[in-house]
Each structure stands twice: as C-alpha cells, then as structure tokens.
Short mmCIF file of C-alpha atoms in Angstrom, two decimals:
data_model
loop_
_atom_site.label_atom_id
_atom_site.label_comp_id
_atom_site.label_asym_id
_atom_site.label_seq_id
_atom_site.Cartn_x
_atom_site.Cartn_y
_atom_site.Cartn_z
CA UNK O 1 -132.67 -0.31 -130.03
CA UNK O 2 -131.50 -3.51 -131.04
CA UNK O 3 -129.94 -5.49 -128.64
CA UNK O 4 -126.92 -5.05 -131.51
CA UNK O 5 -127.08 -1.79 -131.45
CA UNK O 6 -126.20 -1.39 -127.49
CA UNK O 7 -123.70 0.91 -126.38
CA UNK O 8 -121.36 -1.54 -124.54
CA UNK O 9 -120.39 -1.38 -121.36
CA UNK O 10 -117.74 -0.82 -120.11
CA UNK O 11 -116.01 -3.14 -117.38
CA UNK O 12 -114.81 -1.74 -114.41
CA UNK O 13 -110.65 -2.50 -113.84
CA UNK O 14 -110.13 -4.48 -110.62
CA UNK O 15 -108.23 -2.42 -107.81
CA UNK O 16 -104.64 -3.26 -108.23
CA UNK O 17 -103.27 -4.63 -105.07
CA UNK O 18 -99.32 -3.09 -104.93
CA UNK O 19 -96.84 -4.52 -102.70
CA UNK O 20 -96.76 -2.29 -99.41
CA UNK O 21 -92.56 -2.93 -98.12
CA UNK O 22 -92.67 -3.50 -94.82
CA UNK O 23 -90.68 -0.54 -93.01
CA UNK O 24 -94.41 1.09 -93.90
CA UNK O 25 -97.26 -1.39 -92.93
CA UNK O 26 -98.01 -0.53 -89.73
CA UNK O 27 -99.48 -3.71 -88.96
CA UNK O 28 -95.92 -5.40 -88.93
CA UNK O 29 -94.98 -6.55 -85.91
CA UNK O 30 -92.20 -3.77 -84.17
CA UNK O 31 -89.29 -6.14 -83.72
CA UNK O 32 -87.49 -3.47 -83.22
CA UNK O 33 -89.40 -1.19 -80.76
CA UNK O 34 -89.13 -5.62 -79.24
CA UNK O 35 -85.37 -5.92 -78.76
CA UNK O 36 -84.94 -1.78 -78.43
CA UNK O 37 -87.84 -2.90 -74.66
CA UNK O 38 -86.07 -6.24 -73.92
CA UNK O 39 -82.69 -4.10 -74.18
CA UNK O 40 -83.91 -2.17 -71.85
CA UNK O 41 -84.57 -4.24 -69.64
CA UNK O 42 -81.98 -6.05 -69.31
CA UNK O 43 -80.46 -2.86 -68.82
CA UNK O 44 -82.41 -2.43 -65.22
CA UNK O 45 -82.31 -5.69 -64.50
CA UNK O 46 -78.47 -6.93 -64.73
CA UNK O 47 -77.50 -5.17 -61.78
CA UNK O 48 -80.52 -6.19 -59.62
CA UNK O 49 -79.65 -10.24 -60.48
CA UNK O 50 -76.28 -8.79 -60.04
CA UNK O 51 -76.37 -7.84 -56.69
CA UNK O 52 -79.32 -10.73 -55.67
CA UNK O 53 -76.68 -13.23 -57.56
CA UNK O 54 -73.89 -12.28 -55.28
CA UNK O 55 -76.36 -12.43 -52.02
CA UNK O 56 -75.63 -16.16 -52.05
CA UNK O 57 -71.99 -15.75 -52.28
CA UNK O 58 -69.98 -18.68 -49.97
CA UNK O 59 -67.11 -16.06 -49.33
CA UNK O 60 -67.45 -12.84 -48.43
CA UNK O 61 -66.27 -11.22 -51.86
CA UNK O 62 -69.33 -9.04 -53.66
CA UNK O 63 -67.70 -9.48 -57.19
CA UNK O 64 -65.78 -12.95 -56.82
CA UNK O 65 -68.55 -15.51 -56.47
CA UNK O 66 -66.88 -17.97 -54.90
CA UNK O 67 -69.51 -20.79 -54.86
CA UNK O 68 -73.21 -21.34 -52.99
CA UNK O 69 -74.50 -20.51 -49.82
CA UNK O 70 -77.72 -18.77 -48.49
CA UNK O 71 -74.93 -17.87 -45.24
CA UNK O 72 -75.48 -14.14 -45.47
CA UNK O 73 -79.74 -15.24 -45.14
CA UNK O 74 -79.36 -16.73 -41.27
CA UNK O 75 -77.55 -19.42 -39.55
CA UNK O 76 -74.84 -17.85 -39.96
CA UNK O 77 -72.25 -14.66 -37.75
CA UNK O 78 -72.94 -11.64 -40.07
CA UNK O 79 -76.50 -12.70 -41.88
CA UNK O 80 -79.49 -10.77 -41.42
CA UNK O 81 -80.93 -12.60 -38.72
CA UNK O 82 -77.64 -13.35 -37.21
CA UNK O 83 -76.43 -9.05 -37.59
CA UNK O 84 -78.84 -6.77 -34.35
CA UNK O 85 -78.72 -4.35 -37.22
CA UNK O 86 -79.70 -5.68 -39.87
CA UNK O 87 -82.18 -7.65 -37.90
CA UNK O 88 -83.06 -3.74 -35.56
CA UNK O 89 -83.90 -2.21 -39.76
CA UNK O 90 -85.63 -4.96 -41.58
CA UNK O 91 -88.41 -4.79 -38.06
CA UNK O 92 -87.66 -0.59 -38.72
CA UNK O 93 -89.42 -1.17 -42.04
CA UNK O 94 -92.05 -3.82 -41.77
CA UNK O 95 -93.23 -1.82 -38.63
CA UNK O 96 -93.07 2.02 -40.69
CA UNK O 97 -94.33 -0.29 -43.51
CA UNK O 98 -97.44 -1.11 -41.29
CA UNK O 99 -97.87 2.05 -39.33
CA UNK O 100 -97.82 4.15 -42.72
CA UNK O 101 -100.26 1.42 -44.83
CA UNK O 102 -102.46 1.93 -41.26
CA UNK O 103 -103.20 5.48 -40.58
CA UNK O 104 -102.95 6.47 -44.45
CA UNK O 105 -104.77 3.81 -46.06
CA UNK O 106 -109.33 5.04 -44.17
CA UNK O 107 -107.35 8.71 -44.11
CA UNK O 108 -107.09 8.78 -48.11
CA UNK O 109 -110.05 6.49 -48.96
CA UNK O 110 -112.07 9.65 -46.74
CA UNK O 111 -110.81 12.01 -48.16
CA UNK O 112 -111.24 10.22 -52.04
CA UNK O 113 -115.04 10.42 -50.46
CA UNK O 114 -115.37 13.62 -49.28
CA UNK O 115 -112.93 15.15 -52.27
CA UNK O 116 -115.66 13.58 -54.66
CA UNK O 117 -118.71 14.20 -52.98
CA UNK O 118 -117.56 18.37 -53.03
CA UNK O 119 -119.16 20.38 -55.64
CA UNK O 120 -118.12 24.60 -54.90
CA UNK O 121 -115.70 26.45 -56.79
CA UNK O 122 -113.43 26.07 -54.31
CA UNK O 123 -113.41 22.04 -54.64
CA UNK O 124 -111.00 22.37 -57.29
CA UNK O 125 -107.63 23.53 -55.86
CA UNK O 126 -108.44 21.43 -53.03
CA UNK O 127 -108.24 18.99 -55.60
CA UNK O 128 -104.64 20.27 -57.33
CA UNK O 129 -103.62 20.51 -53.13
CA UNK O 130 -104.27 17.10 -52.45
CA UNK O 131 -101.98 15.94 -55.93
CA UNK O 132 -98.96 18.63 -55.04
CA UNK O 133 -97.13 15.52 -53.06
CA UNK O 134 -97.12 13.45 -55.39
CA UNK O 135 -95.32 16.07 -57.71
CA UNK O 136 -92.59 17.60 -55.45
CA UNK O 137 -89.44 16.59 -55.47
CA UNK O 138 -88.99 14.06 -52.75
CA UNK O 139 -85.72 16.30 -51.07
CA UNK O 140 -88.02 18.92 -50.74
CA UNK O 141 -90.58 17.24 -48.95
CA UNK O 142 -88.14 15.77 -46.58
CA UNK O 143 -85.70 18.53 -45.59
CA UNK O 144 -89.57 20.31 -45.14
CA UNK O 145 -91.49 17.80 -43.12
CA UNK O 146 -87.43 18.24 -41.38
CA UNK O 147 -88.02 21.93 -39.93
CA UNK O 148 -91.22 21.65 -39.57
CA UNK O 149 -90.90 18.83 -36.91
CA UNK O 150 -87.97 21.03 -35.05
CA UNK O 151 -88.73 24.64 -35.41
CA UNK O 152 -93.13 23.89 -35.45
CA UNK O 153 -94.36 20.86 -33.91
CA UNK O 154 -91.60 20.41 -31.20
CA UNK O 155 -93.89 17.96 -29.42
CA UNK O 156 -93.21 15.40 -32.57
CA UNK O 157 -89.84 14.14 -31.82
CA UNK O 158 -87.38 12.64 -34.29
CA UNK O 159 -87.35 9.03 -34.46
CA UNK O 160 -90.97 6.94 -35.41
CA UNK O 161 -92.74 9.61 -34.85
CA UNK O 162 -91.43 12.16 -37.02
CA UNK O 163 -90.44 9.60 -39.77
CA UNK O 164 -94.42 8.11 -39.74
CA UNK O 165 -95.69 11.82 -40.45
CA UNK O 166 -92.85 11.30 -43.12
CA UNK O 167 -94.85 8.86 -44.70
CA UNK O 168 -98.70 9.53 -44.44
CA UNK O 169 -97.99 12.56 -45.98
CA UNK O 170 -96.50 11.66 -49.18
CA UNK O 171 -98.14 8.66 -49.51
CA UNK O 172 -101.60 9.50 -48.57
CA UNK O 173 -102.28 11.02 -52.08
CA UNK O 174 -101.39 7.36 -54.11
CA UNK O 175 -104.83 6.32 -52.15
CA UNK O 176 -105.87 9.81 -52.85
CA UNK O 177 -105.97 8.85 -56.87
CA UNK O 178 -106.28 5.27 -57.24
CA UNK O 179 -109.82 5.26 -55.12
CA UNK O 180 -111.28 8.37 -56.64
CA UNK O 181 -110.52 6.55 -59.62
CA UNK O 182 -112.43 3.87 -58.57
CA UNK O 183 -115.17 6.18 -57.12
CA UNK O 184 -115.85 7.65 -60.47
CA UNK O 185 -116.02 4.45 -62.60
CA UNK O 186 -118.04 3.75 -59.66
CA UNK O 187 -120.88 6.42 -60.98
CA UNK O 188 -123.63 6.89 -57.89
CA UNK O 189 -126.27 4.90 -58.22
CA UNK O 190 -125.68 2.74 -56.42
CA UNK O 191 -125.56 4.21 -53.42
CA UNK O 192 -128.16 6.24 -54.61
CA UNK O 193 -130.24 3.39 -55.05
CA UNK O 194 -129.61 1.17 -51.19
CA UNK O 195 -130.88 5.53 -50.50
CA UNK O 196 -133.66 4.63 -52.30
CA UNK O 197 -134.93 1.00 -50.81
CA UNK O 198 -134.43 2.90 -47.07
CA UNK O 199 -130.63 2.26 -46.49
CA UNK O 200 -129.12 5.92 -44.38
CA UNK O 201 -126.40 7.17 -46.04
CA UNK O 202 -124.10 5.74 -43.61
CA UNK O 203 -125.58 2.21 -44.56
CA UNK O 204 -124.87 2.38 -48.30
CA UNK O 205 -121.58 3.32 -47.37
CA UNK O 206 -120.62 0.67 -45.42
CA UNK O 207 -122.34 -1.82 -46.80
CA UNK O 208 -122.15 -0.66 -50.34
CA UNK O 209 -119.54 1.30 -51.65
CA UNK O 210 -117.45 -0.12 -49.36
CA UNK O 211 -117.11 -4.25 -51.19
CA UNK O 212 -116.84 -1.95 -53.77
CA UNK O 213 -113.86 -0.14 -53.29
CA UNK O 214 -112.58 -2.36 -51.94
CA UNK O 215 -110.46 -4.19 -54.82
CA UNK O 216 -108.80 -0.05 -55.12
CA UNK O 217 -108.53 0.09 -51.60
CA UNK O 218 -106.52 -3.46 -50.98
CA UNK O 219 -104.67 -2.08 -54.72
CA UNK O 220 -103.88 1.30 -52.75
CA UNK O 221 -101.80 -0.38 -49.40
CA UNK O 222 -100.18 -2.78 -50.81
CA UNK O 223 -98.86 0.04 -52.56
CA UNK O 224 -97.96 2.50 -49.75
CA UNK O 225 -96.61 -0.54 -48.16
CA UNK O 226 -94.08 -0.45 -50.80
CA UNK O 227 -93.39 2.85 -51.29
CA UNK O 228 -92.75 3.51 -47.52
CA UNK O 229 -90.96 0.09 -47.74
CA UNK O 230 -88.61 2.09 -50.00
CA UNK O 231 -88.48 5.49 -48.98
CA UNK O 232 -85.52 6.36 -47.98
CA UNK O 233 -85.71 10.73 -48.80
CA UNK O 234 -87.51 11.67 -46.28
CA UNK O 235 -86.35 8.17 -43.41
CA UNK O 236 -82.21 9.83 -43.58
CA UNK O 237 -84.46 13.07 -42.95
CA UNK O 238 -86.60 12.32 -40.06
CA UNK O 239 -85.05 8.59 -38.48
CA UNK O 240 -83.14 10.17 -35.73
CA UNK O 241 -80.19 8.21 -34.19
CA UNK O 242 -79.18 4.78 -35.21
CA UNK O 243 -81.74 2.28 -33.56
CA UNK O 244 -84.78 3.75 -36.07
CA UNK O 245 -82.52 3.63 -39.32
CA UNK O 246 -84.98 1.22 -41.88
CA UNK O 247 -83.69 -0.14 -44.29
CA UNK O 248 -82.62 2.13 -46.99
CA UNK O 249 -80.82 3.73 -44.44
CA UNK O 250 -78.47 0.93 -43.35
CA UNK O 251 -77.61 0.12 -46.53
CA UNK O 252 -77.01 3.83 -47.51
CA UNK O 253 -74.45 3.95 -43.99
CA UNK O 254 -72.98 -0.16 -44.57
CA UNK O 255 -72.26 0.35 -48.69
CA UNK O 256 -70.14 3.38 -47.67
CA UNK O 257 -68.30 1.32 -45.05
CA UNK O 258 -66.48 -2.43 -46.01
CA UNK O 259 -70.16 -3.96 -47.02
CA UNK O 260 -70.68 -7.74 -47.50
CA UNK O 261 -73.01 -10.02 -49.01
CA UNK O 262 -74.98 -9.11 -45.97
CA UNK O 263 -76.46 -6.92 -47.56
CA UNK O 264 -76.94 -8.04 -50.84
CA UNK O 265 -78.84 -10.24 -48.65
CA UNK O 266 -81.13 -7.35 -46.89
CA UNK O 267 -81.20 -5.24 -50.43
CA UNK O 268 -82.98 -8.89 -51.84
CA UNK O 269 -85.09 -9.69 -49.01
CA UNK O 270 -86.25 -5.72 -49.02
CA UNK O 271 -86.64 -6.16 -52.97
CA UNK O 272 -88.70 -9.48 -52.60
CA UNK O 273 -90.91 -8.54 -50.14
CA UNK O 274 -91.52 -4.97 -52.14
CA UNK O 275 -92.22 -7.17 -55.08
CA UNK O 276 -94.69 -10.27 -52.98
CA UNK O 277 -97.09 -6.96 -52.58
CA UNK O 278 -97.77 -5.22 -55.84
CA UNK O 279 -97.65 -8.71 -57.84
CA UNK O 280 -100.92 -9.84 -54.60
CA UNK O 281 -101.82 -6.87 -55.65
CA UNK O 282 -102.70 -7.23 -58.96
CA UNK O 283 -103.83 -10.83 -58.28
CA UNK O 284 -106.87 -8.82 -55.99
CA UNK O 285 -107.74 -6.52 -58.71
CA UNK O 286 -108.13 -9.36 -60.71
CA UNK O 287 -109.81 -11.80 -58.76
CA UNK O 288 -112.28 -9.05 -57.40
CA UNK O 289 -113.77 -7.03 -60.20
CA UNK O 290 -116.56 -9.05 -60.90
CA UNK O 291 -117.43 -10.39 -57.34
CA UNK O 292 -117.69 -6.52 -55.56
CA UNK O 293 -120.10 -5.72 -58.14
CA UNK O 294 -121.80 -8.77 -57.85
CA UNK O 295 -121.83 -8.17 -54.30
CA UNK O 296 -123.22 -4.69 -54.14
CA UNK O 297 -125.90 -5.64 -56.04
CA UNK O 298 -127.10 -8.91 -53.50
CA UNK O 299 -127.00 -6.30 -50.92
CA UNK O 300 -129.08 -3.73 -53.03
CA UNK O 301 -131.60 -7.53 -53.80
CA UNK O 302 -131.61 -7.49 -49.32
CA UNK O 303 -132.50 -4.40 -49.16
CA UNK O 304 -135.50 -4.12 -51.34
#
C-alpha cells in the first residue's frame, strides 16, 4: 500500500465549551448566601448596638437620644460605679466567674486525662454521662440543683457557695470537651517518648503533656469565665438574697421597674468583658499553638 492509498484518519474533534448559566456554576460567588448572612448579623447585632448607644445618652431616656455622655458609667449619681447595687452585682459576677474558672478548669483537665486513659466497658458510658450537662436544658439543671441544695445538701447555703457549685456543675463539661479534643489530637507519642527517656509518669505529664495542653486549658478557662459571667437561669435559682445577685439577675429585676441608661452601661460592661475573654482566647490559641509543640520537643531533648 502506498502513501496515497493509506486510509484517512478521522480528525479528533475538540470539546465544545458550553456556557454555564451563572445560577448553575458551583464556583460562583455566593451573593445570596452572603446577603442572608449579613442580614442575620445585622438583625442580631442591631438591638445590642442600640442598647450600647443609649448607655452613652446624656439624659435618662432609653429611647430618645439626647446627646453623648459617659455619666452613666462613673462620676455621677446613679451610674454603675456610684450605685451600690450595680457595683455589688458587678463585683459578684467577677468573683463568681473567677472562682468558677479556678475550680472547673483543673477539675475538667483531670477528668479529660482520666477519661482519655480509661479503657474498660464502662468508659463509653462515663464519657456520655460527662456530657449530659451540655445537652440538658439550663432550666432543668437550675431547678434540680435548687431542690438538691434545699433538701439534700443543706450544709451548702444558698448564695455564693451554691452558685459556685452550680456554675462548676455545668461548665466543667466545656473544659472536658476542649481539653480532651486536644489530648486526642496530640496522641500519646510525646508522653511515651518522655517515659522512654527516663521521666516518671508525673514528670511526663507536668513537663511535656501540660505545656502541650496549655492553649486548650486557657481557651476552656476563658469560655468558662464568659459562660459564668453571662449565666442567669442557674444563678436565679441559687442566689438566695439580693446581696448575692449577679449582673444578669440585677438586669432582669431592674428592667421591669424604672430602668435608666445605667442598666445599659452595666450590660455593656458585661458584654465587653465577655468579648475580651473570647478575643483573648483566639489570640492565645493562634500564638501558642506552634510554640507549645516546640517547647515540648525541647523538653524531650533535655530528657535525652
């Protein structure tokens, strides 16, 4: 067969690019989803921003803007730091939040370590029970704690001791979940390496495992503080008398009477404190996530 007699080869046709409609393109910008998200954010934040605005009102009105002033925060009769009841409620909230952090955080860390190492048939049930406070309605927790305090644990008086026990009861689960997730991501390699290099079990936990857990411990402590600071339901059941009232309880009781912009100022202080705790948590997690791993490796090198 000569060259002229060879059969012709069919040309390969190029794929035809069809124009995809914008509404069927999966990589298009989500304009509708973005608009819905921003509408939800505006709907959620607008009442809060209005409340913050009227905390700087020059008059006593909480609905008519009368000029800018900081008189409802301090240095004026009826302001937050001049009103004894408001200042006491703010102090009670801070003391209760700090005490809850100091009790719930170590307890949650120890529970997380114990449940991570527990290998038995009942460990799964124990893990599930430890998460019950997270899924139980707060109203049920508060009423149950109140009945227990007045009927069974009568040696614990209503007020700050009962409130502390109540806050620790439902916040320790937050520490447990956060620290345990960090433990599972770390694994047991670092601790086993420290043991192989001659460290005792307690030395391995103290010098290697705890530094690795510090970002999670700090994050859980800040979340516990913010949760305790904002809690109303459990505190309302257990606060006893007005001398133990926290900021949420005072706001609830005062808003039904003759409220002034000082209540807005008090709520703004509480809101700022909560946001600062959460922002500090995010910053510390980003800053220390890599540094803790490097410090653990340096510790292992020292052991070696």
